[in-house]
mmCIF file of C-alpha atoms in Angstrom:
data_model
loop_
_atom_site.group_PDB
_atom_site.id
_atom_site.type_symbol
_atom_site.label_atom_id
_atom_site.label_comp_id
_atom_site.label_asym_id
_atom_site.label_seq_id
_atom_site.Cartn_x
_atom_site.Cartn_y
_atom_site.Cartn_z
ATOM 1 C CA UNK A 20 -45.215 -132.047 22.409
ATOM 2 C CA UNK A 21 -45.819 -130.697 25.784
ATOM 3 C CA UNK A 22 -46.134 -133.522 27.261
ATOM 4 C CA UNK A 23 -43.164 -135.385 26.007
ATOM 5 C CA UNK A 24 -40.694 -132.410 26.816
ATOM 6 C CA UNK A 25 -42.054 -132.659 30.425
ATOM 7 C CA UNK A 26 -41.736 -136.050 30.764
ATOM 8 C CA UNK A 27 -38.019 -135.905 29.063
ATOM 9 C CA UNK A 28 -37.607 -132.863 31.923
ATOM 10 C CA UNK A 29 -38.271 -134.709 34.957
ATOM 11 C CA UNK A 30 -37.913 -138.788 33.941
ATOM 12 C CA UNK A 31 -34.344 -138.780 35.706
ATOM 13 C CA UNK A 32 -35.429 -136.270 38.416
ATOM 14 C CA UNK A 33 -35.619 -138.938 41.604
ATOM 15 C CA UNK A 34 -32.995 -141.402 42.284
ATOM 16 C CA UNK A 35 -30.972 -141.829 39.410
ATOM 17 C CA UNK A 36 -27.308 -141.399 40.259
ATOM 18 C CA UNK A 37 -24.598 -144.301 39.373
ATOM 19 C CA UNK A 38 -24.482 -146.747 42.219
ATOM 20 C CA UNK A 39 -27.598 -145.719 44.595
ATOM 21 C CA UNK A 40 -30.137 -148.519 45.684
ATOM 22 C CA UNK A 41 -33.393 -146.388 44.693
ATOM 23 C CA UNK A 42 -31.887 -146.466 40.600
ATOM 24 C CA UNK A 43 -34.180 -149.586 40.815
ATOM 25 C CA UNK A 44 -37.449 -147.578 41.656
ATOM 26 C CA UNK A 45 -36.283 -144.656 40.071
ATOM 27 C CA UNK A 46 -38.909 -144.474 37.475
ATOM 28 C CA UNK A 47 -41.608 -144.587 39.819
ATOM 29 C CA UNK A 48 -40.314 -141.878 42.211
ATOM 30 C CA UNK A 49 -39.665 -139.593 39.147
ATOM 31 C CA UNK A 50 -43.371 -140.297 38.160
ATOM 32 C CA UNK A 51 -44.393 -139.191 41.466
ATOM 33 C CA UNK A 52 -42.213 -136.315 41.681
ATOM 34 C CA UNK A 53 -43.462 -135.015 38.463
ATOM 35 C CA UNK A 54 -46.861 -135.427 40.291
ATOM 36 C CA UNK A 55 -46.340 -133.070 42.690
ATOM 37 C CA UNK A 56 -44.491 -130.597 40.610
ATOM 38 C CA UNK A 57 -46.937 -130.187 37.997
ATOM 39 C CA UNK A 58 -49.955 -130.733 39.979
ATOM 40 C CA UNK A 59 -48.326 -127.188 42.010
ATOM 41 C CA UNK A 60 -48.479 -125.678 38.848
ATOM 42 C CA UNK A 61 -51.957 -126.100 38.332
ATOM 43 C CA UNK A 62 -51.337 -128.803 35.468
ATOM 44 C CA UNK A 63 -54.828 -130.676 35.095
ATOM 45 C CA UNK A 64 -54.491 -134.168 36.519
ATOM 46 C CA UNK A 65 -55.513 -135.994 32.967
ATOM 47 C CA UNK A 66 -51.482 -133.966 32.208
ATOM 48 C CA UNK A 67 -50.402 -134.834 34.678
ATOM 49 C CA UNK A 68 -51.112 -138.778 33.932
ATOM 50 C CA UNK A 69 -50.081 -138.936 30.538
ATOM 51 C CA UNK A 70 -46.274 -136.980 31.598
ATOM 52 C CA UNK A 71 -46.159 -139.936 34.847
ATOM 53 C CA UNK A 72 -47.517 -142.520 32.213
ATOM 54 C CA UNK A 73 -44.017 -141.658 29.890
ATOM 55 C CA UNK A 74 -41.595 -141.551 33.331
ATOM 56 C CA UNK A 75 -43.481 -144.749 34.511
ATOM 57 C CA UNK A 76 -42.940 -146.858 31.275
ATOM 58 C CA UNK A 77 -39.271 -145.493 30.375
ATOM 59 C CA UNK A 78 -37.405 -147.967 32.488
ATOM 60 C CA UNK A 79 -35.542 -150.716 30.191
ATOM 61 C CA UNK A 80 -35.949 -153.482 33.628
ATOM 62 C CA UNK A 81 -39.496 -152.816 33.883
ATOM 63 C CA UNK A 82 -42.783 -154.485 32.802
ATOM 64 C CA UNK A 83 -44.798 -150.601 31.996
ATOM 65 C CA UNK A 84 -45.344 -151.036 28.161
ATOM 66 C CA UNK A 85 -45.074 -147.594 26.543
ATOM 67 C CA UNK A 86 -48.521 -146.940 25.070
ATOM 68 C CA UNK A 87 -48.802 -143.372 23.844
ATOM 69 C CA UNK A 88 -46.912 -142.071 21.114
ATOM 70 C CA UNK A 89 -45.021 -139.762 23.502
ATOM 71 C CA UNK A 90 -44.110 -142.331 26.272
ATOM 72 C CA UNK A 91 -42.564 -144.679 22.933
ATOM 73 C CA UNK A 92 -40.713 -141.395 21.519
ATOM 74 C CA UNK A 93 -39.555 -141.122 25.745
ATOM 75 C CA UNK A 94 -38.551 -144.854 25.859
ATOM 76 C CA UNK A 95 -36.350 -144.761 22.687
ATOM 77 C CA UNK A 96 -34.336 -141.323 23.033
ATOM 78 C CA UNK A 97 -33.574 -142.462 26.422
ATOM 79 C CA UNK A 98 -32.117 -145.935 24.939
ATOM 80 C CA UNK A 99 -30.869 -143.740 22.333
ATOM 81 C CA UNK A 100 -28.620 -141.848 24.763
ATOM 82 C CA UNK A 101 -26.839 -145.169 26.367
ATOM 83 C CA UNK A 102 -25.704 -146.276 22.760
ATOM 84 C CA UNK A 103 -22.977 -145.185 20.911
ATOM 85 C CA UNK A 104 -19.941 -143.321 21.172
ATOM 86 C CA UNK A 105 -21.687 -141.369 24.040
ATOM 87 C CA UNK A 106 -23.068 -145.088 25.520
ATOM 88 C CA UNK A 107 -19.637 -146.226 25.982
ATOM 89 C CA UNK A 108 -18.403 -142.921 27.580
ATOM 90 C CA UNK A 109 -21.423 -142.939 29.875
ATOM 91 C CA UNK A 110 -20.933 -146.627 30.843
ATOM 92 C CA UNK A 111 -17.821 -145.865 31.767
ATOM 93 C CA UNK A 112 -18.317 -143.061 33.768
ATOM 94 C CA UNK A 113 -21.012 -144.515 35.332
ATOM 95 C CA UNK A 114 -18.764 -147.073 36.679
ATOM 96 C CA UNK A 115 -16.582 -145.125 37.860
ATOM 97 C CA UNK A 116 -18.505 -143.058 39.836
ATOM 98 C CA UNK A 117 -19.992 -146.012 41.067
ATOM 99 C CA UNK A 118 -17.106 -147.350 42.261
ATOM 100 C CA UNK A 119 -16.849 -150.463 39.507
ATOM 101 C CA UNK A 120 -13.992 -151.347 37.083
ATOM 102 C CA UNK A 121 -14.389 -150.972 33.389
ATOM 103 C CA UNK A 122 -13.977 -154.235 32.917
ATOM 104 C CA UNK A 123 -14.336 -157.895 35.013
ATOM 105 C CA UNK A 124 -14.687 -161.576 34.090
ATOM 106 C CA UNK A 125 -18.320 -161.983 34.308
ATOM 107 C CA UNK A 126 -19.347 -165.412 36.685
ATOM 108 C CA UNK A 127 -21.107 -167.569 35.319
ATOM 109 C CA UNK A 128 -23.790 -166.760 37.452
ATOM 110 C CA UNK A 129 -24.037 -163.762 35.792
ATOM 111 C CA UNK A 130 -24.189 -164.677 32.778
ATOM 112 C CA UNK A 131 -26.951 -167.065 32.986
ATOM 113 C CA UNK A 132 -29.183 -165.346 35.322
ATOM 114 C CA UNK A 133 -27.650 -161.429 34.554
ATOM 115 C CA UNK A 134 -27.148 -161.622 38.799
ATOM 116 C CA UNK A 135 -23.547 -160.647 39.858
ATOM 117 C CA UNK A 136 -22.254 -163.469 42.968
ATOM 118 C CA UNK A 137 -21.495 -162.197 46.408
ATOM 119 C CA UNK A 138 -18.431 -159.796 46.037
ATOM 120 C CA UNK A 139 -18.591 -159.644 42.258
ATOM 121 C CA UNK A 140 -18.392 -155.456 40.703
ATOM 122 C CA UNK A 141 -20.880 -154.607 38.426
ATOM 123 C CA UNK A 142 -18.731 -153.715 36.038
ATOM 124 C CA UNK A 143 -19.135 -151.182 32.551
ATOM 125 C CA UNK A 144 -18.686 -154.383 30.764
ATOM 126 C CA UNK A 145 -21.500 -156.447 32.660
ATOM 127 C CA UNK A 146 -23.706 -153.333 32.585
ATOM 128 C CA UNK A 147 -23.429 -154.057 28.180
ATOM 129 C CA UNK A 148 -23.806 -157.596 28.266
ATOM 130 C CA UNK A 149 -26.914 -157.298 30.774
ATOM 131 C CA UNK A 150 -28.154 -154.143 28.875
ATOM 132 C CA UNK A 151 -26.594 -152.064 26.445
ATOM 133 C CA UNK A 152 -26.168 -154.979 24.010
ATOM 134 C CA UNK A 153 -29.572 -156.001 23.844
ATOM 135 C CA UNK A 154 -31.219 -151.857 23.446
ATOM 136 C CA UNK A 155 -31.706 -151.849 19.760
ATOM 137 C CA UNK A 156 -33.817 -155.012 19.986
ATOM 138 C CA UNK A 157 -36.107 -152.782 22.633
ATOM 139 C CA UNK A 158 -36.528 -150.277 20.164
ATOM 140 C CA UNK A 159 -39.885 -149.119 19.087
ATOM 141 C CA UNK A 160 -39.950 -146.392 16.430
ATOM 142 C CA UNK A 161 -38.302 -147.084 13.200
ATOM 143 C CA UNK A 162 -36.879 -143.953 13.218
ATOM 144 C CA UNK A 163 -35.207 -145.023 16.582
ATOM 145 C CA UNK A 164 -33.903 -148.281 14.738
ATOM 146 C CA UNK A 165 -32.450 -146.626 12.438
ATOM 147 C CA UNK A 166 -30.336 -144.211 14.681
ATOM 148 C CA UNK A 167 -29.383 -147.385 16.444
ATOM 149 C CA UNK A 168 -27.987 -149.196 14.224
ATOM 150 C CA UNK A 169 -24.476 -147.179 13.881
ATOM 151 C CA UNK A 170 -24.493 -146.762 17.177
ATOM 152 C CA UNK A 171 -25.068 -149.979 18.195
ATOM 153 C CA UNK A 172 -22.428 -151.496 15.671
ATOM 154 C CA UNK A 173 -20.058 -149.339 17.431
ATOM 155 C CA UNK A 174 -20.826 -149.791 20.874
ATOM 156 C CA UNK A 175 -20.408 -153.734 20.312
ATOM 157 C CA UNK A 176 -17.200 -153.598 18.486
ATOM 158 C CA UNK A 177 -15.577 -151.501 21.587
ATOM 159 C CA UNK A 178 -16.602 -153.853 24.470
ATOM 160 C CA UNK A 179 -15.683 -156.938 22.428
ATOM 161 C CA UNK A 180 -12.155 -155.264 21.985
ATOM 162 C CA UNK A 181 -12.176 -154.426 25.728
ATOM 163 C CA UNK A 182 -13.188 -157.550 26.110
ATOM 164 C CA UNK A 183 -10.127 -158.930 24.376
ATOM 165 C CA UNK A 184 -7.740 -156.839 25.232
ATOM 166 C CA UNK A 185 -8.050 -157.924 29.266
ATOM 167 C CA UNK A 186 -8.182 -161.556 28.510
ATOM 168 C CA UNK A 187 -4.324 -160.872 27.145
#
């Protein structure tokens, strides 16, 4: 347990605000943050691996697998938390601090490749039909399937009625 309340401490610690170029490498530069804070507080490097191992393998656009028990348990509370009522608030305020709409016609660019054109927002809506629509089929615990489906279900039926609603 010790090692998966760490990791859930510091996975976010390095580079993940809304809008900032290092959200890409975020993962890695929380890994290696954790690193240095742990390894200060005389944490025994084989720790110290398996809390950078979760942070590492947490990102949803990266190739780390989850392998231990506690990086899966990471990687599926942290999907957990972008579904949902709380998903769609968080997409949305995401955007907005970001500087993005709620909502903008995708290009078709974007939706075959998930690559916005030159001069196209990311919007909250792009950010679910990239992502957020697609996180229960990440899932890896049954127990983190289950919690997702609810959410999920609701978190679908709100951007299709965004969605909607701005095509009238």
């Amino acid at each position: 347990m010790e090692i998966l309340l760490t990791a859930a401490l510091l996975h976010d610690a390095q580079g993940s605000h809304p809008g900032e170029n290092s959200r890409d490498d975020h993962h890695l530069r929380s890994a290696d943050f954790a690193g240095e804070v742990l390894s200060g507080m005389g944490w025994p490097t084989e720790k110290i691996a398996l809390v950078q191992h979760c942070i590492r393998a947490h990102r949803y656009r990266k190739e780390d697998i989850p392998e231990s028990l506690e990086a899966k348990l990471l990687f599926d509370a942290d999907k957990l938390d972008v579904i949902g009522a709380v998903g769609v608030v968080r997409a949305l305020a995401y955007a907005f601090q970001a500087g993005t709409p709620a909502h903008t016609r995708p290009s078709g660019q974007f939706l075959e490749q998930g690559k916005t054109q030159a001069g196209e927002p990311h919007s909250a809506y792009h950010e679910y039909l990239f992502k957020l629509k697609n996180i229960s089929a990440r899932l890896i615990t049954p127990a983190a399937r289950a919690i997702a489906a609810e959410r999920q279900a609701f978190l679908n039926r709100f951007f299709d009625q965004l969605a909607q609603e701005m095509q009238e």
